[in-house]
mmCIF file of C-alpha atoms and ligand atoms in Angstrom:
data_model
loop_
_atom_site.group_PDB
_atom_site.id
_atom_site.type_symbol
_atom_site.label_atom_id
_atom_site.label_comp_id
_atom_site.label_asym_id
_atom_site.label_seq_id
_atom_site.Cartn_x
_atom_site.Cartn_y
_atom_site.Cartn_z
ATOM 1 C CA UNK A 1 27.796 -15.528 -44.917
ATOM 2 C CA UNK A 2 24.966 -18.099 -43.830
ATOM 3 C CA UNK A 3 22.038 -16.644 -42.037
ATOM 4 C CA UNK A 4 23.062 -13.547 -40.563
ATOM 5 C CA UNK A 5 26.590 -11.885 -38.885
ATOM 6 C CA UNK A 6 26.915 -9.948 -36.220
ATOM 7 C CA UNK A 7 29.754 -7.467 -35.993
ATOM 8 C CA UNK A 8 30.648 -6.228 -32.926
ATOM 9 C CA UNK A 9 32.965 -2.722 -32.613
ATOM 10 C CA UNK A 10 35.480 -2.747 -29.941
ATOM 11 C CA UNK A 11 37.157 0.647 -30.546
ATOM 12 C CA UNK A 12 33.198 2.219 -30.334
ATOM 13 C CA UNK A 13 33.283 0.361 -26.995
ATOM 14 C CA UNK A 14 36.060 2.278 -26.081
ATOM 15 C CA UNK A 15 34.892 5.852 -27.655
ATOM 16 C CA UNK A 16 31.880 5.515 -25.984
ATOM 17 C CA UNK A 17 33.525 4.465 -22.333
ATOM 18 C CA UNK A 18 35.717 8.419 -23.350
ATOM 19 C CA UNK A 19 32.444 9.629 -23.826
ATOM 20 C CA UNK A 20 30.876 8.639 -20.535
ATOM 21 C CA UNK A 21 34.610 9.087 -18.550
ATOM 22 C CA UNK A 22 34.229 12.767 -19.675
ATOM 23 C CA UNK A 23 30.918 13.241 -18.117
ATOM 24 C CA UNK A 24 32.152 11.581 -15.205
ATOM 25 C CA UNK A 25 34.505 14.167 -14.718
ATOM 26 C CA UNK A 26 36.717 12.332 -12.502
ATOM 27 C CA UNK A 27 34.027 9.671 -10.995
ATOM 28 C CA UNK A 28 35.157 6.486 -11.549
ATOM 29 C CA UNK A 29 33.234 4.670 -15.016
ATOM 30 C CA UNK A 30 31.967 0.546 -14.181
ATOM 31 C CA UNK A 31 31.093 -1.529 -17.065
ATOM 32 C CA UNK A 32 27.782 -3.288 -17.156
ATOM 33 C CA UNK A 33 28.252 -6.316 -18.898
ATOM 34 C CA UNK A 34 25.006 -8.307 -17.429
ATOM 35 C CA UNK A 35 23.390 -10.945 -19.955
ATOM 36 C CA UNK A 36 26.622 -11.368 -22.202
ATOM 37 C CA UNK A 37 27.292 -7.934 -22.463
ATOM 38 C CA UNK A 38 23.495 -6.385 -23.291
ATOM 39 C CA UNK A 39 23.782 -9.083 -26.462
ATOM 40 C CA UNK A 40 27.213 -7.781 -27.505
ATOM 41 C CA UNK A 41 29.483 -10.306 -25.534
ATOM 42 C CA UNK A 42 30.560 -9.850 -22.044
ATOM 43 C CA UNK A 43 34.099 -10.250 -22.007
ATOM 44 C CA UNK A 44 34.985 -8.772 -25.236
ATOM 45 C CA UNK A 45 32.984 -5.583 -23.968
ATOM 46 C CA UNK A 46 34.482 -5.948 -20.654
ATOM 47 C CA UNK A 47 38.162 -5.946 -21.872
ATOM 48 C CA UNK A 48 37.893 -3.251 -24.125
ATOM 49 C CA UNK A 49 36.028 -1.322 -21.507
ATOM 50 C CA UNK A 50 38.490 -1.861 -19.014
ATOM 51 C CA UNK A 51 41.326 -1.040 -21.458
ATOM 52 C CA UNK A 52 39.629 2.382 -22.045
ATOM 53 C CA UNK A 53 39.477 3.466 -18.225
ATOM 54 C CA UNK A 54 36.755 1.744 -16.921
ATOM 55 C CA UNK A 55 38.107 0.012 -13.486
ATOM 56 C CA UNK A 56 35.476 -2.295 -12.810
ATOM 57 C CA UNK A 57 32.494 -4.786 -14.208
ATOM 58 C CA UNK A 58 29.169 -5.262 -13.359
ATOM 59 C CA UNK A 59 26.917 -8.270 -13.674
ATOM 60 C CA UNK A 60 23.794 -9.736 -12.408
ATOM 61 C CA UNK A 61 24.243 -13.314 -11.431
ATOM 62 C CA UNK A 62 27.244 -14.795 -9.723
ATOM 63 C CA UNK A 63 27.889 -17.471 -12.835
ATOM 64 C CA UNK A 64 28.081 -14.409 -14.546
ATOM 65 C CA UNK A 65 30.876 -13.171 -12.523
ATOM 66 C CA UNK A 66 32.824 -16.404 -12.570
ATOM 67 C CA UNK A 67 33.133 -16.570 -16.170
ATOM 68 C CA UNK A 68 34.350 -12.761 -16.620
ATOM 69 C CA UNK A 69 36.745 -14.184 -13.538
ATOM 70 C CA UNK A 70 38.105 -16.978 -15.846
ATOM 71 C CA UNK A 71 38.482 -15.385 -18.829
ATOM 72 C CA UNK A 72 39.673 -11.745 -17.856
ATOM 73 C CA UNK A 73 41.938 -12.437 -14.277
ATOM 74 C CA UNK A 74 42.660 -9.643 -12.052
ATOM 75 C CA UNK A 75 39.521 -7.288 -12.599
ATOM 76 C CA UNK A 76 37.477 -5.854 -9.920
ATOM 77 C CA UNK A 77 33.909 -7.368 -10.901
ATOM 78 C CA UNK A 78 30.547 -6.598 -8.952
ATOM 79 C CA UNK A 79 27.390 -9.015 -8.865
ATOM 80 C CA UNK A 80 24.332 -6.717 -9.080
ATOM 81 C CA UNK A 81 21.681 -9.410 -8.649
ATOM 82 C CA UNK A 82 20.488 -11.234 -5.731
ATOM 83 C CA UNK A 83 23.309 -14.032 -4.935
ATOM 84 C CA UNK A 84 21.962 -17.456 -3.138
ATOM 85 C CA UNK A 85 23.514 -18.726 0.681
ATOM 86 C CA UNK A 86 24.981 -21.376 -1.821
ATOM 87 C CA UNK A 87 26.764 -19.133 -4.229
ATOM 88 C CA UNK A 88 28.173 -16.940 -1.818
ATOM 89 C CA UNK A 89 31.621 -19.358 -0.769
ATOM 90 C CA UNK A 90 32.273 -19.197 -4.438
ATOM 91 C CA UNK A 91 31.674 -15.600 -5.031
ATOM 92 C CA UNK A 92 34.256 -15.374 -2.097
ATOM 93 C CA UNK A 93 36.956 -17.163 -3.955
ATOM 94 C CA UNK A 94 36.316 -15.532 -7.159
ATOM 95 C CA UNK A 95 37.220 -12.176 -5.312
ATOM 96 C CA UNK A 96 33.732 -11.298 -6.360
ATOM 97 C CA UNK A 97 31.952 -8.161 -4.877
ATOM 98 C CA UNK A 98 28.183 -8.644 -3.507
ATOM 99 C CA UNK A 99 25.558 -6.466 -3.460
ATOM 100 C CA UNK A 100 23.425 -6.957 -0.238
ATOM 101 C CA UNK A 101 19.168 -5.188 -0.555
ATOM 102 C CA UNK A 102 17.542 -7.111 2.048
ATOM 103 C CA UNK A 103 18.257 -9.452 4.702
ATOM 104 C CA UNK A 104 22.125 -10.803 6.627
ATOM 105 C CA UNK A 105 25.079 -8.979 5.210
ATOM 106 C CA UNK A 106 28.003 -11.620 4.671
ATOM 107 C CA UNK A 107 31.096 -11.186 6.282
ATOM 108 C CA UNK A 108 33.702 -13.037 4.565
ATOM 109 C CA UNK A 109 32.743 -11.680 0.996
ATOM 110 C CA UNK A 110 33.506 -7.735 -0.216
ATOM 111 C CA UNK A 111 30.021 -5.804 -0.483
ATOM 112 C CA UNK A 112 27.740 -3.049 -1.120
ATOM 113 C CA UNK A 113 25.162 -2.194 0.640
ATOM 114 C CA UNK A 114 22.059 -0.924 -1.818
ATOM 115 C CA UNK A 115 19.207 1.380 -0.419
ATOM 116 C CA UNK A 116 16.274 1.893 -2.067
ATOM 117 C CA UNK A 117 15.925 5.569 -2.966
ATOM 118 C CA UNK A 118 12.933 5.322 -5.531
ATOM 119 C CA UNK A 119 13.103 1.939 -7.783
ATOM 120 C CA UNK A 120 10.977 0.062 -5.365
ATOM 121 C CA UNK A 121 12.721 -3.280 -6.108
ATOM 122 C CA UNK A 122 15.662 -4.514 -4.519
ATOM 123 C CA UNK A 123 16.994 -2.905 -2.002
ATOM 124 C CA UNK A 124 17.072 -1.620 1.798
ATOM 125 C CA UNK A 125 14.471 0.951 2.839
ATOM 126 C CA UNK A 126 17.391 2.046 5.538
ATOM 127 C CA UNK A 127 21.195 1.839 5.265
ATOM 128 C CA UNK A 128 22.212 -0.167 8.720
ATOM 129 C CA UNK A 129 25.597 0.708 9.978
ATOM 130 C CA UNK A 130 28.532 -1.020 7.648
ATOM 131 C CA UNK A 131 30.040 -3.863 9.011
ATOM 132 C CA UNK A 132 33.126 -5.280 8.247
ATOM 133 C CA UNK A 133 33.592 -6.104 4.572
ATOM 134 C CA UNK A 134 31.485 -3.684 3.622
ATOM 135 C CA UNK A 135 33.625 -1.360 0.895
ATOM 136 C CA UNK A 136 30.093 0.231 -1.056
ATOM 137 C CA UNK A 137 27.008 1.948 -0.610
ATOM 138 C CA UNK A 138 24.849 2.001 -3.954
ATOM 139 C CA UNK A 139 21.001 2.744 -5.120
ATOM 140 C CA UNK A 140 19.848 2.778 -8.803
ATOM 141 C CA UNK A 141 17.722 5.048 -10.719
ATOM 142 C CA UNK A 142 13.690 4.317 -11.380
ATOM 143 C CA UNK A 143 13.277 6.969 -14.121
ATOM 144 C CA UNK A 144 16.333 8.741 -14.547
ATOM 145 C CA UNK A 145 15.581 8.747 -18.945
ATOM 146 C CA UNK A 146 12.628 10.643 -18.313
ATOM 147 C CA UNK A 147 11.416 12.130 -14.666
ATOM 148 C CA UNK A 148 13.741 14.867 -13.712
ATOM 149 C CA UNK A 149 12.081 15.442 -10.529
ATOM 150 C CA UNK A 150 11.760 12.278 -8.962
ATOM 151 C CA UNK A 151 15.277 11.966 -10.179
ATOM 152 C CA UNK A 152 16.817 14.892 -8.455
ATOM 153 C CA UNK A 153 14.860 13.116 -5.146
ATOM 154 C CA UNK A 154 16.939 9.830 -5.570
ATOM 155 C CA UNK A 155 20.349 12.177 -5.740
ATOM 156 C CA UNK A 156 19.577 13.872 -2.376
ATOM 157 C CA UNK A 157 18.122 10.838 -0.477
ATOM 158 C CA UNK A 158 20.984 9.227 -1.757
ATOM 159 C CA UNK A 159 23.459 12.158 -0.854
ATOM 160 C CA UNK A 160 21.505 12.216 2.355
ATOM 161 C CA UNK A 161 22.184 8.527 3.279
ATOM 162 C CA UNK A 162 25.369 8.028 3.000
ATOM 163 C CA UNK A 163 26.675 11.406 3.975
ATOM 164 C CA UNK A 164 27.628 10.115 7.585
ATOM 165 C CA UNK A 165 29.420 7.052 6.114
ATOM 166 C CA UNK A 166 33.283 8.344 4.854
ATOM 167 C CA UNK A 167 35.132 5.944 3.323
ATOM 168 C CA UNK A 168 32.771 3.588 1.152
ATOM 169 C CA UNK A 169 32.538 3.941 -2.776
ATOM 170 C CA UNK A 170 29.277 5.727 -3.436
ATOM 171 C CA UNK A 171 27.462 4.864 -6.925
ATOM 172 C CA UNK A 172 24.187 5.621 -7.919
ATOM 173 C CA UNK A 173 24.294 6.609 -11.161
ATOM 174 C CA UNK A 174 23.408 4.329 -14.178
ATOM 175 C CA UNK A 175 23.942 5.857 -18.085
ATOM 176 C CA UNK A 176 21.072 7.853 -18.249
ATOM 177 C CA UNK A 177 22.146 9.105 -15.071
ATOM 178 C CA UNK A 178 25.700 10.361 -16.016
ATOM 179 C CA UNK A 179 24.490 11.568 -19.610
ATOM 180 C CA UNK A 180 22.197 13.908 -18.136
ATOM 181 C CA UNK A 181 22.714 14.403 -14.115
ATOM 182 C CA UNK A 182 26.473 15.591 -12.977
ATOM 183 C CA UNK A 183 25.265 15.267 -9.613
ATOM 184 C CA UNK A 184 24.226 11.842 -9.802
ATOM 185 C CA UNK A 185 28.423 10.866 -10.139
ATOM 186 C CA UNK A 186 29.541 10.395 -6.949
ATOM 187 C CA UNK A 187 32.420 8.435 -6.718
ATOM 188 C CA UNK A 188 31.000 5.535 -9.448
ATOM 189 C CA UNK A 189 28.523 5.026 -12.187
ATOM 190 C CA UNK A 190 27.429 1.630 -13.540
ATOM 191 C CA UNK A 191 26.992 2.587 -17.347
ATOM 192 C CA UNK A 192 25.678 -0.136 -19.744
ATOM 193 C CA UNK A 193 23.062 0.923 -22.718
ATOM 194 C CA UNK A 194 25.643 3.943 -23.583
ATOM 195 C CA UNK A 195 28.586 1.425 -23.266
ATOM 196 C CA UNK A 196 26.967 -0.232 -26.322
ATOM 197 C CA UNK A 197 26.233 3.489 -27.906
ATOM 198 C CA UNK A 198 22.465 2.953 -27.831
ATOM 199 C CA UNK A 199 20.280 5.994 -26.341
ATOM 200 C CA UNK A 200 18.726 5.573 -23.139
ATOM 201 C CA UNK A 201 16.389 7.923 -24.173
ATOM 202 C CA UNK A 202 14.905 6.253 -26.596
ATOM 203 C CA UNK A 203 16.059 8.990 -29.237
ATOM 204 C CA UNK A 204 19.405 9.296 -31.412
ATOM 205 C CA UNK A 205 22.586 7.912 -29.863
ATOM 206 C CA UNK A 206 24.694 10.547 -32.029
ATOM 207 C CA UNK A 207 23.012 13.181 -30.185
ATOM 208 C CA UNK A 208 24.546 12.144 -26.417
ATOM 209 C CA UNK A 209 27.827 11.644 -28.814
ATOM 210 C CA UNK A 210 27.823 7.754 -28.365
ATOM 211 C CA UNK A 211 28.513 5.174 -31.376
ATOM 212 C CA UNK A 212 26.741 2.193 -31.752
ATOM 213 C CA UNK A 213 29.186 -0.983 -31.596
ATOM 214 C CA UNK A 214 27.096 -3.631 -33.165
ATOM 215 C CA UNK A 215 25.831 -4.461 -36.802
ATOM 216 C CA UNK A 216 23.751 -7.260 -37.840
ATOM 217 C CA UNK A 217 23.537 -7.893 -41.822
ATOM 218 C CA UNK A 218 22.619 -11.199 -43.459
ATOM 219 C CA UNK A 219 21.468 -10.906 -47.389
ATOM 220 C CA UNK A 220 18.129 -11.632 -49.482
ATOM 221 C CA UNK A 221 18.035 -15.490 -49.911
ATOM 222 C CA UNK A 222 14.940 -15.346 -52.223
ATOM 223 C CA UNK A 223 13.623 -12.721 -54.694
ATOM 224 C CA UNK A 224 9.906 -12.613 -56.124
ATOM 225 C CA UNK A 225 7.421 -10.948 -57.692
ATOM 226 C CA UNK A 226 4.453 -10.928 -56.274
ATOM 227 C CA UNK A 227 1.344 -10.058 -58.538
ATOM 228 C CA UNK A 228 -1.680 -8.151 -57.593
ATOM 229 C CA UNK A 229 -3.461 -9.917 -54.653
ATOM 230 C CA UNK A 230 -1.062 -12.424 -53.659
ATOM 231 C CA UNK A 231 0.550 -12.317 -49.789
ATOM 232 C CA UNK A 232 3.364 -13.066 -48.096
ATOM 233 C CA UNK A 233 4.263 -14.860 -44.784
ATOM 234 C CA UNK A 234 1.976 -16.701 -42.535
ATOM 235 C CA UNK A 235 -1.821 -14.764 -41.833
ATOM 236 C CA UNK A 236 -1.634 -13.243 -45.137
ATOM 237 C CA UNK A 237 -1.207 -9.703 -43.436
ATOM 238 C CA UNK A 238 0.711 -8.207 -46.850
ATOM 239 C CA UNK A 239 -1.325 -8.298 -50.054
ATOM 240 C CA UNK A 240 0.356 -6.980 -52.892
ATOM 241 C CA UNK A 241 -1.755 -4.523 -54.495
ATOM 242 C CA UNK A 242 0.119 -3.952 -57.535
ATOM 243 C CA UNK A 243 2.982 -6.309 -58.826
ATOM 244 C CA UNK A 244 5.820 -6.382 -56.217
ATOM 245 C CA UNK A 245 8.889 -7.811 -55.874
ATOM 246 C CA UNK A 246 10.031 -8.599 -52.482
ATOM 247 C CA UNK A 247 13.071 -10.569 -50.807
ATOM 248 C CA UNK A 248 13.355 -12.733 -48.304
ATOM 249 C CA UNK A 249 15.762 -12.886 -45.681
ATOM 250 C CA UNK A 250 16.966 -15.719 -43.836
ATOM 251 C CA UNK A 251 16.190 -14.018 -40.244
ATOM 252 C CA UNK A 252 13.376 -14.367 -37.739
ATOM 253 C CA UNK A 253 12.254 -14.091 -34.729
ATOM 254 C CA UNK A 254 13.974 -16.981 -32.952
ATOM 255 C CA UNK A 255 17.257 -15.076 -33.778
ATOM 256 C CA UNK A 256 15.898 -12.556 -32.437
ATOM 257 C CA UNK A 257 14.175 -10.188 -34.870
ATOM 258 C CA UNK A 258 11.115 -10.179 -33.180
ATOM 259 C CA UNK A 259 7.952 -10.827 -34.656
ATOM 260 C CA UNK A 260 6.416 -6.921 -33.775
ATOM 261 C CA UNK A 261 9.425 -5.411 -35.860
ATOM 262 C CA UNK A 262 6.513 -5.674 -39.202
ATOM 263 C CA UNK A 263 6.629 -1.972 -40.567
ATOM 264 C CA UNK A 264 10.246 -1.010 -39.234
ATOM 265 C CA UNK A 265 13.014 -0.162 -41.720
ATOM 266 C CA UNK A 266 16.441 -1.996 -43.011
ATOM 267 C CA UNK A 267 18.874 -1.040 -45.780
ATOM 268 C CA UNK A 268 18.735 -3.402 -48.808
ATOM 269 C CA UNK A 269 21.574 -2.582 -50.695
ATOM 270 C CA UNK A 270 22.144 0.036 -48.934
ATOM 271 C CA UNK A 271 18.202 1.795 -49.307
ATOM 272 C CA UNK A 272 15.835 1.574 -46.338
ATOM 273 C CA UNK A 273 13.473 -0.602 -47.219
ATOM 274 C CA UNK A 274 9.968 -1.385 -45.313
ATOM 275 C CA UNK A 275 9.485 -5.136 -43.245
ATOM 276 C CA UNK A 276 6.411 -6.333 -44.813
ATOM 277 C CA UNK A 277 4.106 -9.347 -43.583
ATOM 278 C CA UNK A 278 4.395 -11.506 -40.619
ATOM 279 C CA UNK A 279 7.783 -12.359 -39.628
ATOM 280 C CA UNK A 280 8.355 -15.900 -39.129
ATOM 281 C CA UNK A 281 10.769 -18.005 -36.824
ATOM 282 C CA UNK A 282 13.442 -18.264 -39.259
ATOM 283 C CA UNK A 283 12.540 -15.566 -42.035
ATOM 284 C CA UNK A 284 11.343 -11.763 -42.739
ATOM 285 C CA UNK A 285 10.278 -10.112 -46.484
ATOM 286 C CA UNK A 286 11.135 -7.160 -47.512
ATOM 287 C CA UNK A 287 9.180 -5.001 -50.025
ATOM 288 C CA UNK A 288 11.772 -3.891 -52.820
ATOM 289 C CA UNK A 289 11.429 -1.135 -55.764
ATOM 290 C CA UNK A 290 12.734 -3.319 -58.205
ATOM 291 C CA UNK A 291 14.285 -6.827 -58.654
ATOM 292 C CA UNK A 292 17.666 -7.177 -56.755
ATOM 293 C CA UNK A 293 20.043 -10.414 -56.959
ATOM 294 C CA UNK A 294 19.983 -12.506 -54.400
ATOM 295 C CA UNK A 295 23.092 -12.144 -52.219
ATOM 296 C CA UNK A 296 22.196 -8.532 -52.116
ATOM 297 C CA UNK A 297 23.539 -7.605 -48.562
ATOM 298 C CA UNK A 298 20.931 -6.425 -46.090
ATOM 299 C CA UNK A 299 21.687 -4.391 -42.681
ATOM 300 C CA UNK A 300 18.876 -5.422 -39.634
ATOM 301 C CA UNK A 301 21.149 -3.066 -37.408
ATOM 302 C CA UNK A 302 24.066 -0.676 -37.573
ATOM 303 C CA UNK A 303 25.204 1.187 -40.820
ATOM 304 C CA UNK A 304 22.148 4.006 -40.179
ATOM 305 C CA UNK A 305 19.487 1.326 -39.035
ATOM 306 C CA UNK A 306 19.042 2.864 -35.569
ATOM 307 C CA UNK A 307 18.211 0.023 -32.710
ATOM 308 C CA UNK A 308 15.943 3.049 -31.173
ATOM 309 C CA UNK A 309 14.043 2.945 -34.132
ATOM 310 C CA UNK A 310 13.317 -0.808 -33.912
ATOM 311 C CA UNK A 311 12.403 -0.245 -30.599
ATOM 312 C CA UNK A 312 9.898 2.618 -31.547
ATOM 313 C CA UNK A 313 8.132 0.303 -33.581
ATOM 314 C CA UNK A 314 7.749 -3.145 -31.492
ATOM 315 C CA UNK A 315 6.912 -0.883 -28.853
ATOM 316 C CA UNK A 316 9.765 -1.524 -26.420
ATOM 317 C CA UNK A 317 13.345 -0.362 -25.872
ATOM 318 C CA UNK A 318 16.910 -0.697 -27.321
ATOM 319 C CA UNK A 319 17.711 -2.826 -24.382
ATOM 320 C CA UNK A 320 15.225 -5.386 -24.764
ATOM 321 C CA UNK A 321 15.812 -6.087 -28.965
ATOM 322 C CA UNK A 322 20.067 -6.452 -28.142
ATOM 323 C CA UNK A 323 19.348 -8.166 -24.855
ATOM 324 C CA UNK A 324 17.204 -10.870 -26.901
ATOM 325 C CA UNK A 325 19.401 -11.483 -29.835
ATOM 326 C CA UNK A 326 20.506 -14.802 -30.694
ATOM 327 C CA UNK A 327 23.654 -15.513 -30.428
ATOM 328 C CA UNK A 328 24.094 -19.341 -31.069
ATOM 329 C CA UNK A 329 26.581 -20.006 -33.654
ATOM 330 C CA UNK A 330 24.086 -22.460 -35.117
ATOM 331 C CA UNK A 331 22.047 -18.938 -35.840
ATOM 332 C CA UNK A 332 24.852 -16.561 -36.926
ATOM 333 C CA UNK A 333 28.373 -15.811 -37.322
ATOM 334 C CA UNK A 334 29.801 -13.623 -34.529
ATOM 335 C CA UNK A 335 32.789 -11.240 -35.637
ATOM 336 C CA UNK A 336 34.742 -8.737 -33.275
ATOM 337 C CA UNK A 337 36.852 -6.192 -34.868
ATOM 338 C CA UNK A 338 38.825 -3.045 -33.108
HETATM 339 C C1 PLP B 1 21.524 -2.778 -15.609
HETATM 340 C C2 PLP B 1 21.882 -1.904 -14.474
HETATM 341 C C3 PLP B 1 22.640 -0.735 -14.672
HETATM 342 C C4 PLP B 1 22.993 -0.208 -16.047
HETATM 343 O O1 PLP B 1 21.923 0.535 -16.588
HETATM 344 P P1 PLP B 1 22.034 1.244 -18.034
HETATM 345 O O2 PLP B 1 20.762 1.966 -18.171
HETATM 346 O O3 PLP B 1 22.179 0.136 -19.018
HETATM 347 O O4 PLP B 1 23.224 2.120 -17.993
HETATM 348 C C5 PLP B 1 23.055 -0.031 -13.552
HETATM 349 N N1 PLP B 1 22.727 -0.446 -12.310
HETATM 350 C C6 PLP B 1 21.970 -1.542 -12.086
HETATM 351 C C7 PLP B 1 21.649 -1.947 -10.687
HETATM 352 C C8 PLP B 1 21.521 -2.302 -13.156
HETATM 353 O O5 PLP B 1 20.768 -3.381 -12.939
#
């Protein structure tokens, strides 16, 4: 297989954009496909999304937009992030949609106007009165995975802001939003981490009913047995203490298993089985019961090895460990089924 594969799962793509539609209950579902699809691959994501009733894609850059442009035609496709004066005349040929936080609204280019209800970031403290070309009005969600209260205060400013303004797509919503706040619909929600079936919660994906659509595996490339008081990997920081064999697999963190996964779980054959030592640029051990060929396939994510739990470990989130994969072809083999 060479170093690693990673699997990608339209038809959980599509299960998962069901999942959220139903929680929508009738709001309409946009795809957030920013930095190649969270890791997964923008415009595979995107179609599939679209196919399963999402009716429009969201990215942060403009570049980002004019690739989805070129490769998926007629879709509507919103540019979250900042654009520049210069990027603006091609946004506006692309049939791109803007989002405007600060500053001159552009009038020859579709956009939505974001107020800042909570996150503190981008956005307007006031909404100014639409001008022309103006089709949304949006704000986004500081701590919608975990402060119900402040939460339920960006819904009603929000609610409150735009009630005098008929007529312009309201979305506020992102997925921890619609998993857990039918208020927070509106007319739109940008959903991305759920798209992908990984929690925004940090917990179990199954239990919000979502799938996870990606699986890395690659295979041990070295078995050994290490006897009492010899180490693997760089700083020495595993010492066997009795004889142990352990396998080495050709991943690391420049493909994006990141050097603070050291103590997290994958399946060896199937078995969890612990990360031991330093991982390296190009390479990880594993500690193993017994000896195991070397071939023997190994799962980093999918097939029961939870991304949350990963993320539990390096002390981060889901987002972060897909957004930061490697996707180079040089580093694995990329396969999209469904
Ligand atoms: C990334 C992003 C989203 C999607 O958030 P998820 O938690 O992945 O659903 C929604 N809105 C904005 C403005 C974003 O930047």
């Amino acid at each position: 297989m060479g170093r690693s594969e990673l699997t990608i799962d339209l038809d959980a793509i599509r299960r998962n954009a069901g999942t959220l539609l139903r929680a929508l209950d009738g709001a309409e579902l946009w795809a957030v496909v920013k930095a190649d699809g969270y890791g997964h691959g923008a415009v595979d994501v995107g179609r599939a999304a679209l196919e399963a009733g999402a009716t429009a894609l969201c990215v942060a850059t403009v570049p980002e937009g004019l690739a989805l442009r070129a490769a998926l035609g007629a879709a509507r496709i919103l540019v979250m992030g900042r654009a520049s004066d210069g990027e603006i005349a091609s946004a506006r040929e692309a049939a791109l949609e803007l989002v405007v936080g600060a500053g001159e609204i552009p009038e020859s280019v579709r956009v939505h106007l974001k107020l800042d209800t909570g996150m503190g970031r981008w956005g307007l403290s006031e909404l100014p009165a639409p001008t022309r070309g103006v089709v949304g009005l949006m704000s986004h969600f500081a701590s919608a995975d975990c402060d119900p209260a402040f939460t339920e205060a960006q819904i009603e400013r929000f609610r409150d802001a735009t009630a005098g303004l008929p007529g312009l797509t309201r979305h506020l919503a992102n997925s921890a939003g619609v998993l857990r706040y039918p208020a927070a619909a509106f007319d739109a929600a940008r959903c991305g981490i759920a798209l992908y079936g990984i929690s925004p919660f940090g917990e179990s994906a199954a239990a919000d009913g979502l799938e996870p659509a990606l699986r890395w595996e690659s295979e041990l490339a070295q078995v050994k047995l290490l006897a009492p008081g010899e180490s693997t990997g760089y700083g020495r920081r595993f010492t066997a203490g009795r004889p142990t064999w352990i396998g080495i697999v050709p991943v690391g963190y420049a493909d994006g298993f990141r050097r603070d996964l050291t103590g997290t779980q994958v399946r060896v054959g199937g078995e969890p089985r612990r990360v031991v030592g330093t991982v390296s640029m190009d390479a990880f051990a594993v500690a193993l019961e017994r000896e195991l060929p070397v071939g023997t396939p190994v799962t980093l994510i999918g097939a029961g090895v939870e991304v949350e739990e990963h993320a539990r470990v390096a002390g981060t989130i889901g987002y972060e460990l897909v957004a930061g994969l490697n996707r180079s072809s040089e580093r694995s083999r990329r396969v999209v089924v469904g």
